[in-house]
CSV table of C-alpha atoms in Angstrom, one decimal:
chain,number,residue,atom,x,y,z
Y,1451,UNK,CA,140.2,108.7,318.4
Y,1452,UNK,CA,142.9,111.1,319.5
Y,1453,UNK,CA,140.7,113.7,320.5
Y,1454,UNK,CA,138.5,111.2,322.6
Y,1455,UNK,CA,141.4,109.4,324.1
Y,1456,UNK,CA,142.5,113.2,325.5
Y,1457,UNK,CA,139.0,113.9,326.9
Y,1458,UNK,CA,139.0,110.5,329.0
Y,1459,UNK,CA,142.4,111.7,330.6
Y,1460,UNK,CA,141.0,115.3,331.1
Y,1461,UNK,CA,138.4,113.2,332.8
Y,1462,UNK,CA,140.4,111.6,334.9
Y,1463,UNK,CA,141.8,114.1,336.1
Y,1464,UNK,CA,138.6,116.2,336.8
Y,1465,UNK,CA,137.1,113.1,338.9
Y,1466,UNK,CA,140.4,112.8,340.7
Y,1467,UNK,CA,139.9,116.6,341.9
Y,1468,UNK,CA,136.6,115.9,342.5
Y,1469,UNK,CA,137.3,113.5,345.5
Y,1470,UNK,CA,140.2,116.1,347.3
Y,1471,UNK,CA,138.5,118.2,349.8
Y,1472,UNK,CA,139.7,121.6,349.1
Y,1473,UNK,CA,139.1,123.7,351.9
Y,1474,UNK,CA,141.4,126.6,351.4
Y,1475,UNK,CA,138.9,127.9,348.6
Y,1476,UNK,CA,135.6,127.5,350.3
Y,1477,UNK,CA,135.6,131.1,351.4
Y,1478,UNK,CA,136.4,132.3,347.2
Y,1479,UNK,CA,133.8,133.4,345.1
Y,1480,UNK,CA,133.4,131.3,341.6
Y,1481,UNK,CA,134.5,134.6,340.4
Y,1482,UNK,CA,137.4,135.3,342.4
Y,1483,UNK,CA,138.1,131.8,341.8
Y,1484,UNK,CA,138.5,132.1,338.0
Y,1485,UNK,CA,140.3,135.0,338.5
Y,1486,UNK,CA,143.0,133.8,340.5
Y,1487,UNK,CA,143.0,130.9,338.5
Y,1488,UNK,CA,143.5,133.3,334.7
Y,1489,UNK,CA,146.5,134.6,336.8
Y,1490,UNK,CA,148.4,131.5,337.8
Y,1491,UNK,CA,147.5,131.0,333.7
Y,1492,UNK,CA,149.6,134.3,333.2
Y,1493,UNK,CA,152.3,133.5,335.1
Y,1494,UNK,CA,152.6,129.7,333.7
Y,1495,UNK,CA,152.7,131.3,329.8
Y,1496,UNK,CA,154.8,134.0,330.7
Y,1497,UNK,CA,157.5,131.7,332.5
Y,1498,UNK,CA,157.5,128.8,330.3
Y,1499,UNK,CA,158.4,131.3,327.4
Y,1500,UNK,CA,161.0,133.2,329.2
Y,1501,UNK,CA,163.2,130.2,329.4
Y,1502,UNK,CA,162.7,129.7,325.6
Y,1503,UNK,CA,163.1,133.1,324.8
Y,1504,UNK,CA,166.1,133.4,326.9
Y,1505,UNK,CA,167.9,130.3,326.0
Y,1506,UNK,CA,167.2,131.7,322.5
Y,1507,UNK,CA,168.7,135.4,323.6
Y,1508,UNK,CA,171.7,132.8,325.3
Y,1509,UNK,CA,172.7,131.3,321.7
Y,1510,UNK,CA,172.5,134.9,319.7
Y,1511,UNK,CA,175.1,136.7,322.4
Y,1512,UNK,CA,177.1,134.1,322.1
Y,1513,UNK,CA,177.2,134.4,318.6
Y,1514,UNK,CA,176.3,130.7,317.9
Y,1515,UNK,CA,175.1,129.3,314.4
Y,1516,UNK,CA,171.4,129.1,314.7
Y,1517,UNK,CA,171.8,126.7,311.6
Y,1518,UNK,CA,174.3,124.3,313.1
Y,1519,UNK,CA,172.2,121.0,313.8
Y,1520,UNK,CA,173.6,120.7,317.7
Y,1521,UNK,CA,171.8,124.3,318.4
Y,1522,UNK,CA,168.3,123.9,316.5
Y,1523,UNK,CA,168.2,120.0,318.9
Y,1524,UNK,CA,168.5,122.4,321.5
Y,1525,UNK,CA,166.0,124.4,320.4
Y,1526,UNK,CA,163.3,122.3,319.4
Y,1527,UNK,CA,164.2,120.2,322.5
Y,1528,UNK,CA,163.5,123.1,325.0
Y,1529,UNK,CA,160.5,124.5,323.4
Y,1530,UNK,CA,158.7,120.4,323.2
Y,1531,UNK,CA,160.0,120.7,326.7
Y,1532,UNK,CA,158.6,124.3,328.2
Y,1533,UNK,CA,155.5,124.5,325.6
Y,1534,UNK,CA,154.4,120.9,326.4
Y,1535,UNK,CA,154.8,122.1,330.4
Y,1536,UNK,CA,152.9,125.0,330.0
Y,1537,UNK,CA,149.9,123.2,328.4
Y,1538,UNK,CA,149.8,120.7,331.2
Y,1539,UNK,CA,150.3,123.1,333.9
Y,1540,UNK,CA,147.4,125.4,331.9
Y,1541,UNK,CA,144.7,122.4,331.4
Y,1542,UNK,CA,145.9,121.3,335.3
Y,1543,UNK,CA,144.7,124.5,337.1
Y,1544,UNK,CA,141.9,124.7,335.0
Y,1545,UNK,CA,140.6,120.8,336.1
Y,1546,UNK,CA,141.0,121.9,339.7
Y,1547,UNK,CA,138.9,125.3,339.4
Y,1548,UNK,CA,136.5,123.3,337.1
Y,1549,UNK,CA,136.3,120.2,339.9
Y,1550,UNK,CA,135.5,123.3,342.9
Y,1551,UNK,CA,132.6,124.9,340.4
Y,1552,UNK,CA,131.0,121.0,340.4
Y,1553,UNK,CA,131.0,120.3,343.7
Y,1554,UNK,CA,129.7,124.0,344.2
Y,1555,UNK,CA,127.0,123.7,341.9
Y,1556,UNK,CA,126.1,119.9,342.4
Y,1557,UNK,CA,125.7,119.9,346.0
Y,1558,UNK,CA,121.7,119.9,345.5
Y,1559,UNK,CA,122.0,118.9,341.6
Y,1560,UNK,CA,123.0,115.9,340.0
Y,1561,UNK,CA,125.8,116.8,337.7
Y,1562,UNK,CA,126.0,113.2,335.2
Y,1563,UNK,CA,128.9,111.7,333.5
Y,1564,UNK,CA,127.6,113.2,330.1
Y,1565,UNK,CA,127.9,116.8,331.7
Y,1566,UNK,CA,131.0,116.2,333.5
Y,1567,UNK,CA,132.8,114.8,330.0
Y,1568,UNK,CA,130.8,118.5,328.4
Y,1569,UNK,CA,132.6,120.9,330.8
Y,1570,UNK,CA,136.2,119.0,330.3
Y,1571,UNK,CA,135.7,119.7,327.1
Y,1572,UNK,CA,135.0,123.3,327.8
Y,1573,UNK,CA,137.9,123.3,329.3
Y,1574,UNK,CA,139.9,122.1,327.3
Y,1575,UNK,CA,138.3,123.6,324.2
Y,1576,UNK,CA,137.6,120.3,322.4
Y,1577,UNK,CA,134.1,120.4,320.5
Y,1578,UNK,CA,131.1,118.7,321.1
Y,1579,UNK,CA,130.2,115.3,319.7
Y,1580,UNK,CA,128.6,115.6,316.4
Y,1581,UNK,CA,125.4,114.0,316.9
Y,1582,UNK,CA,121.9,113.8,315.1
Y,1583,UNK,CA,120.1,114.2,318.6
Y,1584,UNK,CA,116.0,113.9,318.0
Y,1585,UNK,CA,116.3,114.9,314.8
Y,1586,UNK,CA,117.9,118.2,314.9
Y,1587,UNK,CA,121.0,118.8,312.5
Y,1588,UNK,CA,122.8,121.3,314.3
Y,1589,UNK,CA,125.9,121.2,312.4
Y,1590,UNK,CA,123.8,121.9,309.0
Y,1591,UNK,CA,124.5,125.7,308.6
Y,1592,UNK,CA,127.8,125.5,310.1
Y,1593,UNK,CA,129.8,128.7,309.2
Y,1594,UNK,CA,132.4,127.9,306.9
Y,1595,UNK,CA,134.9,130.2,308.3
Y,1596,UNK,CA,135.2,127.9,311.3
Y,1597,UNK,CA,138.2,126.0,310.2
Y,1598,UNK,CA,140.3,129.1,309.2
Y,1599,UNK,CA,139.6,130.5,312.8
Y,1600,UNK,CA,140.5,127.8,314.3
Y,1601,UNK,CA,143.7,127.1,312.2
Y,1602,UNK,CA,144.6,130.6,313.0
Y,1603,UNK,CA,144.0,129.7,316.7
Y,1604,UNK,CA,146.0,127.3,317.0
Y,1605,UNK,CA,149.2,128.6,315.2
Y,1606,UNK,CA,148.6,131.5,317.7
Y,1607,UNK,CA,152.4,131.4,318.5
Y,1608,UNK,CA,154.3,130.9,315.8
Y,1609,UNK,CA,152.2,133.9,313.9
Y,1610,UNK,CA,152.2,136.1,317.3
Y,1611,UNK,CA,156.0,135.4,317.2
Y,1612,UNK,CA,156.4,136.2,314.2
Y,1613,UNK,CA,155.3,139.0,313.2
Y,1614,UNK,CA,156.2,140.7,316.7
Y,1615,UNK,CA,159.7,140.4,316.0
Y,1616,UNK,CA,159.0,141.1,312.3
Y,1617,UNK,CA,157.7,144.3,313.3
Y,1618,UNK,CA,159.6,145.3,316.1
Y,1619,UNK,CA,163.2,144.7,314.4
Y,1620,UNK,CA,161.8,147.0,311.5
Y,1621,UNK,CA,161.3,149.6,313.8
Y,1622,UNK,CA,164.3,149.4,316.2
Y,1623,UNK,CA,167.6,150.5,314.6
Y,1624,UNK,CA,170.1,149.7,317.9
Y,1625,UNK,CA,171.1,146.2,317.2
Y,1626,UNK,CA,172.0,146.0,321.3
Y,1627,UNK,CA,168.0,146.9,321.8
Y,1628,UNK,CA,167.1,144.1,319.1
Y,1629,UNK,CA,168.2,141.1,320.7
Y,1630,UNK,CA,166.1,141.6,323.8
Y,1631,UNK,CA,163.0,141.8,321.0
Y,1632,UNK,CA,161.8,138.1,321.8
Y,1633,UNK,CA,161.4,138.7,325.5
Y,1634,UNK,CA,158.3,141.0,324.3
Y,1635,UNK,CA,156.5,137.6,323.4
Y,1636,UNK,CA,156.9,136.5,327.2
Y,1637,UNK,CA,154.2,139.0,328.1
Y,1638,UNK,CA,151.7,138.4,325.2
Y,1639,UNK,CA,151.9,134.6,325.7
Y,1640,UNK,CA,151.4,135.6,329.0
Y,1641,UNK,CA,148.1,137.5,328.2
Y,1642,UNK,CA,146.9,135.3,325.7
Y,1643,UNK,CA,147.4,132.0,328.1
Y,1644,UNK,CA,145.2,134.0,330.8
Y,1645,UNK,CA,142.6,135.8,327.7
Y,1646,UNK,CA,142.1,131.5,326.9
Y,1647,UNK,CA,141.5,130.6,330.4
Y,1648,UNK,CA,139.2,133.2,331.0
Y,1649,UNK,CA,137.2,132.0,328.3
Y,1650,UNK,CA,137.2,128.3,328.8
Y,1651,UNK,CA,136.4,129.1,332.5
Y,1652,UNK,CA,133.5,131.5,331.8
Y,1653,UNK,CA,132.1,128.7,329.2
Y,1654,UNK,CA,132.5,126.1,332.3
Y,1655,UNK,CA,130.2,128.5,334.5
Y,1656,UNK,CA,127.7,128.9,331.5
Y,1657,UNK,CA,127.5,125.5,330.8
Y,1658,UNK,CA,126.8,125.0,334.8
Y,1659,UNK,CA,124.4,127.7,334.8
Y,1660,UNK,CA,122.5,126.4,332.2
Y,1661,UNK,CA,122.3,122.9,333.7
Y,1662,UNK,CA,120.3,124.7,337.1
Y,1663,UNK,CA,118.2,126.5,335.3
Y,1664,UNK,CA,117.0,123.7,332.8
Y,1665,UNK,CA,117.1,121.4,336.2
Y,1666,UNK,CA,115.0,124.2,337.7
Y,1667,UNK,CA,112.1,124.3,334.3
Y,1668,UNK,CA,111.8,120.4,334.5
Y,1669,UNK,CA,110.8,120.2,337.3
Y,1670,UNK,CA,108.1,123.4,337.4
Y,1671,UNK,CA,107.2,121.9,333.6
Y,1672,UNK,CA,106.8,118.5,335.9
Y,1673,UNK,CA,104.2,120.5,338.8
Y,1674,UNK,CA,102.3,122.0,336.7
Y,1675,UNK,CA,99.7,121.0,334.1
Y,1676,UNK,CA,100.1,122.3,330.1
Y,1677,UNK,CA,98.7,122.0,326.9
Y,1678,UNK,CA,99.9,119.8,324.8
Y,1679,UNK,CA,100.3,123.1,322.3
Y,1680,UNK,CA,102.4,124.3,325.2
Y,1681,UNK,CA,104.7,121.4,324.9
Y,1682,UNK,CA,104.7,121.7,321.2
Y,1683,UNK,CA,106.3,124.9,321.2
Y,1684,UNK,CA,108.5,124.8,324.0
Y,1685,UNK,CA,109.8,121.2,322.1
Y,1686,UNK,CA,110.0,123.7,318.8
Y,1687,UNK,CA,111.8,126.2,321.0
Y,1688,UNK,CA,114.4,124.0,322.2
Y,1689,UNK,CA,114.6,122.2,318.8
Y,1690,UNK,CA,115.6,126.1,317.1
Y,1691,UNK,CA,118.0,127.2,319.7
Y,1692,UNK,CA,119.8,123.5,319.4
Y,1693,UNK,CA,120.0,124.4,315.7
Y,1694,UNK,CA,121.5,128.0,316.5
Y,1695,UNK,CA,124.0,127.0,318.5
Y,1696,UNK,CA,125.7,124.7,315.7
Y,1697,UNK,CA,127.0,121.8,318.0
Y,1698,UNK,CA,125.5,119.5,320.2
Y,1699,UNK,CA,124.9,120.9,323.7
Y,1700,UNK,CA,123.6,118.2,326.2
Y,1701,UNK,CA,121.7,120.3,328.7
Y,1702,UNK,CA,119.1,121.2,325.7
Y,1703,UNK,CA,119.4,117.5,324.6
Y,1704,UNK,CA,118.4,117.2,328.9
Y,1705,UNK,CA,115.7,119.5,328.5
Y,1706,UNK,CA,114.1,118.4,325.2
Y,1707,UNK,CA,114.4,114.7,327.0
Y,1708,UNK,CA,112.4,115.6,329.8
Y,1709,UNK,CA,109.9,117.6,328.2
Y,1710,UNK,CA,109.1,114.6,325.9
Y,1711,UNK,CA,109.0,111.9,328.1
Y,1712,UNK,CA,106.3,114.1,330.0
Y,1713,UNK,CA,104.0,114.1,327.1
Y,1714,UNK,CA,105.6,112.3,323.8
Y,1715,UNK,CA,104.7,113.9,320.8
Y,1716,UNK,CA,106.5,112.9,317.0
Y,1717,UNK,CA,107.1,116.6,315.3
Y,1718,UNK,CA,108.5,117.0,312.0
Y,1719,UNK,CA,111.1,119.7,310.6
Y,1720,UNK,CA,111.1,120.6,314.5
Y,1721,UNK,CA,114.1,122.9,313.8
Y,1722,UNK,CA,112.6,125.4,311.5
Y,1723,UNK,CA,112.0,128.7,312.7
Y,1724,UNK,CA,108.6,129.6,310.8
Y,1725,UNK,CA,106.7,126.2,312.4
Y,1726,UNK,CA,107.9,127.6,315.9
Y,1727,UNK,CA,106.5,131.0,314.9
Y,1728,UNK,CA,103.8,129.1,314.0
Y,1729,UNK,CA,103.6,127.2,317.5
Y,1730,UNK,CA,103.8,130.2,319.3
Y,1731,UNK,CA,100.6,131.9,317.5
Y,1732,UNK,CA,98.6,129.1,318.9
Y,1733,UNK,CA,99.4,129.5,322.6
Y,1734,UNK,CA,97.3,132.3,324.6
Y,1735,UNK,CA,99.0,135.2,326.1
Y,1736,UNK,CA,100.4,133.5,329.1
Y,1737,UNK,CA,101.7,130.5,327.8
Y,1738,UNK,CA,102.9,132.9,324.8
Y,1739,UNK,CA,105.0,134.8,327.1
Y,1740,UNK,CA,106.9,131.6,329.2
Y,1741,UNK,CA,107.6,130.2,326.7
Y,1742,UNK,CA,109.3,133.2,324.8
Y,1743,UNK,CA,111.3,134.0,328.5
Y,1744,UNK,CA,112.7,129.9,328.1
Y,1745,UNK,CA,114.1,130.7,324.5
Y,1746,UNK,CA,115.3,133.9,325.6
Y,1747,UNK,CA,117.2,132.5,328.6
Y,1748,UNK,CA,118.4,129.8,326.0
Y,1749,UNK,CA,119.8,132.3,323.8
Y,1750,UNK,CA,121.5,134.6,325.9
Y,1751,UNK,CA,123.6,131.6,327.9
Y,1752,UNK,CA,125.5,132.5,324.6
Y,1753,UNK,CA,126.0,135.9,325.5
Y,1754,UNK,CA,126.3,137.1,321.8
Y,1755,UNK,CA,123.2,136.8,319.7
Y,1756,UNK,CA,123.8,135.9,316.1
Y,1757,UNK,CA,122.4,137.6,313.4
Y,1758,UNK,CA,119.8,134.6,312.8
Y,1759,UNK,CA,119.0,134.4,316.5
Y,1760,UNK,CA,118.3,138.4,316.5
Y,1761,UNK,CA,115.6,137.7,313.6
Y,1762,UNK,CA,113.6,135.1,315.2
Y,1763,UNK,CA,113.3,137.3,318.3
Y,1764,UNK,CA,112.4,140.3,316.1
Y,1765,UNK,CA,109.5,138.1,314.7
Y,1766,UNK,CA,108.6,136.7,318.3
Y,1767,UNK,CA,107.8,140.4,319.2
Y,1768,UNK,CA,105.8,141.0,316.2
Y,1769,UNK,CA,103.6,138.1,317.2
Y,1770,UNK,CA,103.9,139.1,320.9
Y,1771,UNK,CA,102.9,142.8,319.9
Y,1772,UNK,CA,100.3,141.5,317.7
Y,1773,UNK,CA,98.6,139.5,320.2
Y,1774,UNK,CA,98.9,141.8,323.0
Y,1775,UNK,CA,96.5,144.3,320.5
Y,1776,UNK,CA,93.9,141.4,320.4
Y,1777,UNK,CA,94.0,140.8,323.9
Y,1778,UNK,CA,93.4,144.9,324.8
Y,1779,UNK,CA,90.7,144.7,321.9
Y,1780,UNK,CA,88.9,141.5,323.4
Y,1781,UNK,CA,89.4,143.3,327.0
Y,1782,UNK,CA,87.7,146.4,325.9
């Protein structure tokens, strides 16, 4: 409830963006665009922390109890204050740079509500909706290390904090030189608020990226007459890299819709890896090989291929290499 209550508000603010005209940054690359935007993320987490850290540095020179109850209400009230700021300022810039890649990108493509909600959360890091979309689990072989990296995530500052002072104080005997210790966690929270942008930002562009190109197959899929093998496989295909990818993604929920509605056909198990292996040995040498560049696309809008997703490929080339020989056989 929380979680949804914080994506409508993202939202919100993404459609209100969407409305502005914004020409100072018609003339900016999406890539100088995210850039500028990871910097202004620097310089938010590095100034929000530098007025904790020095109204921290403030209480020790003055020698104040830091376990009289007047100073930690300071404390605590400054860093709700700052850390609260920076988050809002962070998830602020990012709408804005997230609003100019839409109306960039949806100029000649219709960008739905569905989509727009699937890049706030991008941006905002929030996970997909856990849906059972056409039968495809996706959340099935979820890795259980999941929840301990993103517990470790999220208590990014207090452990960062932490164990930088920890270590530092260790190592520096001048006590004069060891008060100034917390100002060294200005700069990482600096780098780490700019390192999280970055990636939110660069999953935004993937996730728009992806929605051209599937835009793109549907309607080639929608010119050109296949076989209803054809539209097996590439239903298979779409199915396994679904089931990859561990969460719901709504561009291949777009794709599979569109492929089905062209030719419905009820498959079974339509996640498993050996019938799409299966599929594919079916299909003759040119369907074979469009739809193995699809699921290659697919995977890659990842980036990093995981260990599963490396097998199935291996095995796509045994069958491609295999078929290939019959093909030079049959030629000769």
């Amino acid at each position: 409830m929380i979680e949804h209550k914080i994506e409508q508000w993202g939202i919100r603010r993404v459609e209100k963006h969407l409305s502005r005209n914004q020409p100072l940054f018609t003339r900016i690359s999406d890539k100088r665009l995210c850039q500028l935007c990871v910097g202004l993320s620097f310089l938010i987490g590095f100034m929000t922390t530098f007025v904790i850290v020095a109204f921290e540095i403030y209480l020790e020179l003055l020698g104040e109890n830091w376990l009289a109850w007047d100073n930690l209400a300071k404390l605590l009230t400054i860093n709700i204050v700052f850390i609260g700021l920076e988050l809002l300022l962070l998830f602020e810039i990012g709408f804005i740079t997230t609003a100019l890649l839409i109306n960039r990108a949806s100029a000649e493509n219709h960008f739905c509500d569905k989509m727009k909600a699937s890049l706030v959360r991008a941006v905002m890091e929030l996970s997909e909706p856990i849906d059972n979309i056409h039968g495809i689990k996706p959340y099935k072989a979820l890795s259980k290390f999941r929840y301990i990296k993103v517990a470790l995530y999220s208590g990014k500052d207090i452990l960062s904090n932490f164990l930088i002072k920890a270590v530092l104080q260790k190592s520096i005997s001048r006590s004069s030189v060891r008060v100034y210790i917390p100002l060294i966690s200005t700069l990482i929270t600096g780098f780490w608020d700019a390192w999280v942008q970055q990636k939110a930002l660069r999953e935004v562009r993937l996730r728009i990226s992806a929605r051209i190109y599937v835009l793109n197959q549907v309607t080639i899929h929608q010119q050109k007459p296949v076989s209803m093998t054809y539209r097996t496989a590439l239903l298979r295909c779409i199915a396994v890299r679904q089931s990859y990818k561990q969460e719901c993604d709504v561009n291949l929920e777009l794709f599979y819709d569109e492929i089905y509605k062209q030719a419905p056909v009820m498959l079974t198990d339509i996640e498993s890896p050996t019938l799409l292996l299966q599929s594919l040995s079916l299909l003759n040498s040119t369907e074979y090989n469009d739809v193995i560049n699809i699921l290659t696309t697919l995977l890659f809008f990842r980036q990093r291929l995981t260990a599963n997703e490396k097998k199935t490929l291996g095995s796509m080339r045994y069958y491609s290499a295999a078929e290939n020989q019959s093909v030079i056989s049959l030629n000769i």
